[in-house]
mmCIF file with all atom_site columns, C-alpha atoms in Angstrom:
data_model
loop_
_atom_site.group_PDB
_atom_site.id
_atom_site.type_symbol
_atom_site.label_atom_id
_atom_site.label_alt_id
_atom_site.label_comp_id
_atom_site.label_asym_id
_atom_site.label_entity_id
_atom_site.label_seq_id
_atom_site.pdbx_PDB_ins_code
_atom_site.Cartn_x
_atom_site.Cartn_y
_atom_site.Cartn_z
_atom_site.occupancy
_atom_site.B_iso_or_equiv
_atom_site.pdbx_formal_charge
_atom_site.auth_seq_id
_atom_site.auth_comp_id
_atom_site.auth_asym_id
_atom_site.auth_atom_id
_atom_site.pdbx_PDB_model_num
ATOM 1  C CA . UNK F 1 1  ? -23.393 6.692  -2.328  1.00 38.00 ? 94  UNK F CA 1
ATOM 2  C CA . UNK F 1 2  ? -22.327 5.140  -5.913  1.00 44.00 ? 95  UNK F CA 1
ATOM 3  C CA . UNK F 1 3  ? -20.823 2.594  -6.099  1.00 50.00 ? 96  UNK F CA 1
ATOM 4  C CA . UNK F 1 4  ? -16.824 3.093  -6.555  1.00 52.00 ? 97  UNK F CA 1
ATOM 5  C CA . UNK F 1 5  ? -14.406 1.978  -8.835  1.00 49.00 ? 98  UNK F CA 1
ATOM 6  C CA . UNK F 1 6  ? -12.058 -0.260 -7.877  1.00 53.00 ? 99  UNK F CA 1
ATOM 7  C CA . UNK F 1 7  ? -10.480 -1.465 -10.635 1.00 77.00 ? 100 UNK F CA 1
ATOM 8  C CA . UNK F 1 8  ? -7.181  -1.492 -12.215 1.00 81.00 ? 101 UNK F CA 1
ATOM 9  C CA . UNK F 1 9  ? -7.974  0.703  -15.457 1.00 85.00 ? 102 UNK F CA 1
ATOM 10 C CA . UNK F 1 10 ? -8.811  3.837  -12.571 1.00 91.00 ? 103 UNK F CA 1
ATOM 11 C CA . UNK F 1 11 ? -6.013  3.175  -10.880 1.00 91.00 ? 104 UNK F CA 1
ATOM 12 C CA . UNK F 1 12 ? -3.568  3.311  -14.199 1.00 92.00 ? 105 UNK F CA 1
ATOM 13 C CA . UNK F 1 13 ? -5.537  6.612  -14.989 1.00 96.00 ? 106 UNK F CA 1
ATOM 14 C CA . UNK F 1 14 ? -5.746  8.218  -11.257 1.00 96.00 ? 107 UNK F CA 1
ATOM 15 C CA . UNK F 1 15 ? -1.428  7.408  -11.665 1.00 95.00 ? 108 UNK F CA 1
ATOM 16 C CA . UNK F 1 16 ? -1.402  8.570  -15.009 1.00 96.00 ? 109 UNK F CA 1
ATOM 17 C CA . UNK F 1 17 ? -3.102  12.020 -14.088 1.00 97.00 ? 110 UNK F CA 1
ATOM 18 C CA . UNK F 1 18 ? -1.181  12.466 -11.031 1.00 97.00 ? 111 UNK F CA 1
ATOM 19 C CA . UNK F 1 19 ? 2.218   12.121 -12.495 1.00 95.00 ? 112 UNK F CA 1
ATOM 20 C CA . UNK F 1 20 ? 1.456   14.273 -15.381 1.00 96.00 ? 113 UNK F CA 1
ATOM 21 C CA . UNK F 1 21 ? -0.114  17.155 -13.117 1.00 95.00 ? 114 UNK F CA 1
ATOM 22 C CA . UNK F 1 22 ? 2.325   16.584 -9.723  1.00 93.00 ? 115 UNK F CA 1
ATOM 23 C CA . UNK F 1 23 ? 4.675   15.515 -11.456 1.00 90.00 ? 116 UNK F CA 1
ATOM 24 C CA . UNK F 1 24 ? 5.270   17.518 -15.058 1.00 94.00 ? 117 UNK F CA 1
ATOM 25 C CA . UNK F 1 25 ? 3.107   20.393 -14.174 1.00 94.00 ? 118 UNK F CA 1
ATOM 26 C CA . UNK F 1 26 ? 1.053   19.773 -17.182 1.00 94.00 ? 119 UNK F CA 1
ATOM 27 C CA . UNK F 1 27 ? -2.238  20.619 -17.442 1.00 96.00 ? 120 UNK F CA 1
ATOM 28 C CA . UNK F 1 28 ? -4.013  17.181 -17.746 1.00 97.00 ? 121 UNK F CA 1
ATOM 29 C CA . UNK F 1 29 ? -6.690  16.954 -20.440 1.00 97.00 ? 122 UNK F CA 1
ATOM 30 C CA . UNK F 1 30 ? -8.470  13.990 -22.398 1.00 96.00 ? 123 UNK F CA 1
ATOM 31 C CA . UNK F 1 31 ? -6.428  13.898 -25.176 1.00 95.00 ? 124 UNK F CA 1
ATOM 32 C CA . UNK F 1 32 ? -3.190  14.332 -23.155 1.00 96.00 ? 125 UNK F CA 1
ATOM 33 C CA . UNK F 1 33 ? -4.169  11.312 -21.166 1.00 96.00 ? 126 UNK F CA 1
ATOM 34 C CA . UNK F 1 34 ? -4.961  9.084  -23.973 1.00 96.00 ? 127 UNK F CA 1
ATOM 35 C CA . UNK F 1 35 ? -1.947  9.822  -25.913 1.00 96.00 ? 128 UNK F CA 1
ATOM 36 C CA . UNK F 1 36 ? -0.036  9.047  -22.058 1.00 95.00 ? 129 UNK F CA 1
ATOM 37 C CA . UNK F 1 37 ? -2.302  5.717  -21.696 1.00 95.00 ? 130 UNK F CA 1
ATOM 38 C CA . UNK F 1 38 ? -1.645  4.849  -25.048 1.00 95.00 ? 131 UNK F CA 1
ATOM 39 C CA . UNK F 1 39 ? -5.549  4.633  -25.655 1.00 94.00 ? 132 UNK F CA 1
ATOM 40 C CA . UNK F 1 40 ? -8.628  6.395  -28.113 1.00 95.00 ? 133 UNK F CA 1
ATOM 41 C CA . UNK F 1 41 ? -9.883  9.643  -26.680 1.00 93.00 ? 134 UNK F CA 1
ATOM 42 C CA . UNK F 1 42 ? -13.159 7.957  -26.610 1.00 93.00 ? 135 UNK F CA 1
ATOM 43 C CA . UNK F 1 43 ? -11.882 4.969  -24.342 1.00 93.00 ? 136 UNK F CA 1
ATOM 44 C CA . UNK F 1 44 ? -10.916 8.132  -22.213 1.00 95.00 ? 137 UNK F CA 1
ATOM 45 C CA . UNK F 1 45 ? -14.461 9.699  -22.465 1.00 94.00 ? 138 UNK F CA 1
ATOM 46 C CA . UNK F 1 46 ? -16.084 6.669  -21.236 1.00 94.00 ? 139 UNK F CA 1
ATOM 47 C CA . UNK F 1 47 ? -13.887 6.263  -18.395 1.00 95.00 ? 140 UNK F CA 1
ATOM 48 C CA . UNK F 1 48 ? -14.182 9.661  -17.020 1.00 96.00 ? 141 UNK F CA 1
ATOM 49 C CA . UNK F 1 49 ? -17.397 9.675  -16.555 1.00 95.00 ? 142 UNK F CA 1
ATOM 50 C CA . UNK F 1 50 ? -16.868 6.397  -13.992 1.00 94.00 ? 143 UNK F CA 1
ATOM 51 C CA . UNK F 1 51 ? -14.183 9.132  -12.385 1.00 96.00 ? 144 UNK F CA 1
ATOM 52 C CA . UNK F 1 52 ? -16.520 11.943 -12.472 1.00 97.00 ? 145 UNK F CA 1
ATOM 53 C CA . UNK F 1 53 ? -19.390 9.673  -11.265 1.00 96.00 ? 146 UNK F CA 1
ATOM 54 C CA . UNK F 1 54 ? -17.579 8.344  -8.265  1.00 94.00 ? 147 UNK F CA 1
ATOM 55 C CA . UNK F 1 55 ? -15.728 11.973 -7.352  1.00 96.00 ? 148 UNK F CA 1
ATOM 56 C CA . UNK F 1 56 ? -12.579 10.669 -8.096  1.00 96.00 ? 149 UNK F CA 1
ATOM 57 C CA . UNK F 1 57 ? -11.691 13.683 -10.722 1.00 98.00 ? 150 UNK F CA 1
ATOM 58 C CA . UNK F 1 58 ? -13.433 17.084 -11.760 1.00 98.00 ? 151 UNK F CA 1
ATOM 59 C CA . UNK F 1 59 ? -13.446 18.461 -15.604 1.00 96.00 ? 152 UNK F CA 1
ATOM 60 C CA . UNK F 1 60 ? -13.090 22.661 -15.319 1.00 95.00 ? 153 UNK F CA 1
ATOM 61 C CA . UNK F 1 61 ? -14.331 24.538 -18.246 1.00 93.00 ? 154 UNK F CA 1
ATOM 62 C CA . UNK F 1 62 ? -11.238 24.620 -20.199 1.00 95.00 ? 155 UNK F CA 1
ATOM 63 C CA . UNK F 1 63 ? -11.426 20.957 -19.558 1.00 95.00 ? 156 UNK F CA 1
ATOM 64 C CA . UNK F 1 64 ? -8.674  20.214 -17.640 1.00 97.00 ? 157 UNK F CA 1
ATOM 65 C CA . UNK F 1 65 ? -9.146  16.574 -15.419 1.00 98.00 ? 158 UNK F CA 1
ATOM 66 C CA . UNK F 1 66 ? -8.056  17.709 -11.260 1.00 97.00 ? 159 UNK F CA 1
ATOM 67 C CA . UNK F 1 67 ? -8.134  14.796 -8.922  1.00 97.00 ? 160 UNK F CA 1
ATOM 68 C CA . UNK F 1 68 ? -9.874  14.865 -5.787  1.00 98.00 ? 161 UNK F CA 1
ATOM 69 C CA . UNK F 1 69 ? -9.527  14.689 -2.438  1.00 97.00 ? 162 UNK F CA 1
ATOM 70 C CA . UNK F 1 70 ? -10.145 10.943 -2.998  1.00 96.00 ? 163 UNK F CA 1
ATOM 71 C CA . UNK F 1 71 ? -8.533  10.447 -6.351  1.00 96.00 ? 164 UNK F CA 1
ATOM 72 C CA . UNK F 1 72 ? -5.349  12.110 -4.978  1.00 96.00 ? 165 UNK F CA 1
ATOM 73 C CA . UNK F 1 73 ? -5.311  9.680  -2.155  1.00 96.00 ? 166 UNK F CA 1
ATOM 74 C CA . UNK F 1 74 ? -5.603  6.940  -4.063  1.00 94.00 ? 167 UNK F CA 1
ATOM 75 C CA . UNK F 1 75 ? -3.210  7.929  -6.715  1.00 95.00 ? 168 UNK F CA 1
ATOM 76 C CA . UNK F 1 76 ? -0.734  8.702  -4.124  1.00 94.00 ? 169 UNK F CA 1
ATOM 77 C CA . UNK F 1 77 ? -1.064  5.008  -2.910  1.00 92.00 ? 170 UNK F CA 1
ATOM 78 C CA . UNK F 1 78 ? -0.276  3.669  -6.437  1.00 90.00 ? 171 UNK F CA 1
ATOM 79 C CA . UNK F 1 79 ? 2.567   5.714  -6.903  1.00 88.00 ? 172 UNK F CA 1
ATOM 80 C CA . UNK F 1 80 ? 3.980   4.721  -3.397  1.00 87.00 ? 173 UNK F CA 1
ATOM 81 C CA . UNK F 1 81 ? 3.189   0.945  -4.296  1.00 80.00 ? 174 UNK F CA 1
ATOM 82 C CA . UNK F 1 82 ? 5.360   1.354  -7.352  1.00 68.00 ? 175 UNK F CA 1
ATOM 83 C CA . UNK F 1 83 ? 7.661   3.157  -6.015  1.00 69.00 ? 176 UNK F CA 1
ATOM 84 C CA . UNK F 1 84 ? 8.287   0.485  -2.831  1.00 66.00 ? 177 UNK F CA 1
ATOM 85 C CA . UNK F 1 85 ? 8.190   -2.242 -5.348  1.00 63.00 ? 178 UNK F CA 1
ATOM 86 C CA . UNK F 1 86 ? 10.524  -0.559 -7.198  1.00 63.00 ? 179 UNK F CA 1
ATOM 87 C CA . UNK F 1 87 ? 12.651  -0.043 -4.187  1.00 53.00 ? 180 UNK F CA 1
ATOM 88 C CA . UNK F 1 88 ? 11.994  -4.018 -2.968  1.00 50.00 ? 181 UNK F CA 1
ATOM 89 C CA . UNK F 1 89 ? 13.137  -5.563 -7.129  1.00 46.00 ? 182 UNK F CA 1
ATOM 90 C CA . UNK F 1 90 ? 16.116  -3.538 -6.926  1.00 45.00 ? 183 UNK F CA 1
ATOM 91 C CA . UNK F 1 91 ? 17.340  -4.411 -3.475  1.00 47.00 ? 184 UNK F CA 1
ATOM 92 C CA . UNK F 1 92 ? 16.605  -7.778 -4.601  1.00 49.00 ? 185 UNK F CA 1
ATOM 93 C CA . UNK F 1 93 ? 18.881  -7.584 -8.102  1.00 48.00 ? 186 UNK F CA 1
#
């Protein structure tokens, strides 16, 4: 099993692909997600191969970046994190 990544740069691009796919019904590719991650397309390169390698995302021919089972499931949690804390600042203002 490879080892996973647990970091908070895949989390920020599992969210970032969700939300522009679930969310915006855009197809997600490389470019796409760097200009949404504010980032070079080769900072994006690198880091989808970590997704790819841990099964996180798959690449179709035309390119397009689909989560996962897994990479769903943990985008999902992000976006329910920010969403709660969301929820928990403004209660709180």
């Amino acid at each position: 099993m490879p080892k996973q990544v647990s970091n908070v740069a895949s989390d920020d691009y599992l969210t970032a692909i969700y939300r522009l796919d679930h969310d915006e019904g855009q197809d997600v590719i490389a470019v796409r997600l760097a200009d949404r991650l504010e980032i070079t397309p080769p900072s994006v390169a690198g880091m989808l191969k970590r997704l790819l390698r841990d099964h996180l995302v798959t690449l179709d021919g035309k390119k397009i970046i689909r989560l996962t089972p897994e990479g769903l499931r943990r985008a999902e949690q992000m976006v329910r994190r920010h969403r709660l804390a969301g929820v928990s600042h403004h209660r709180c203002a």
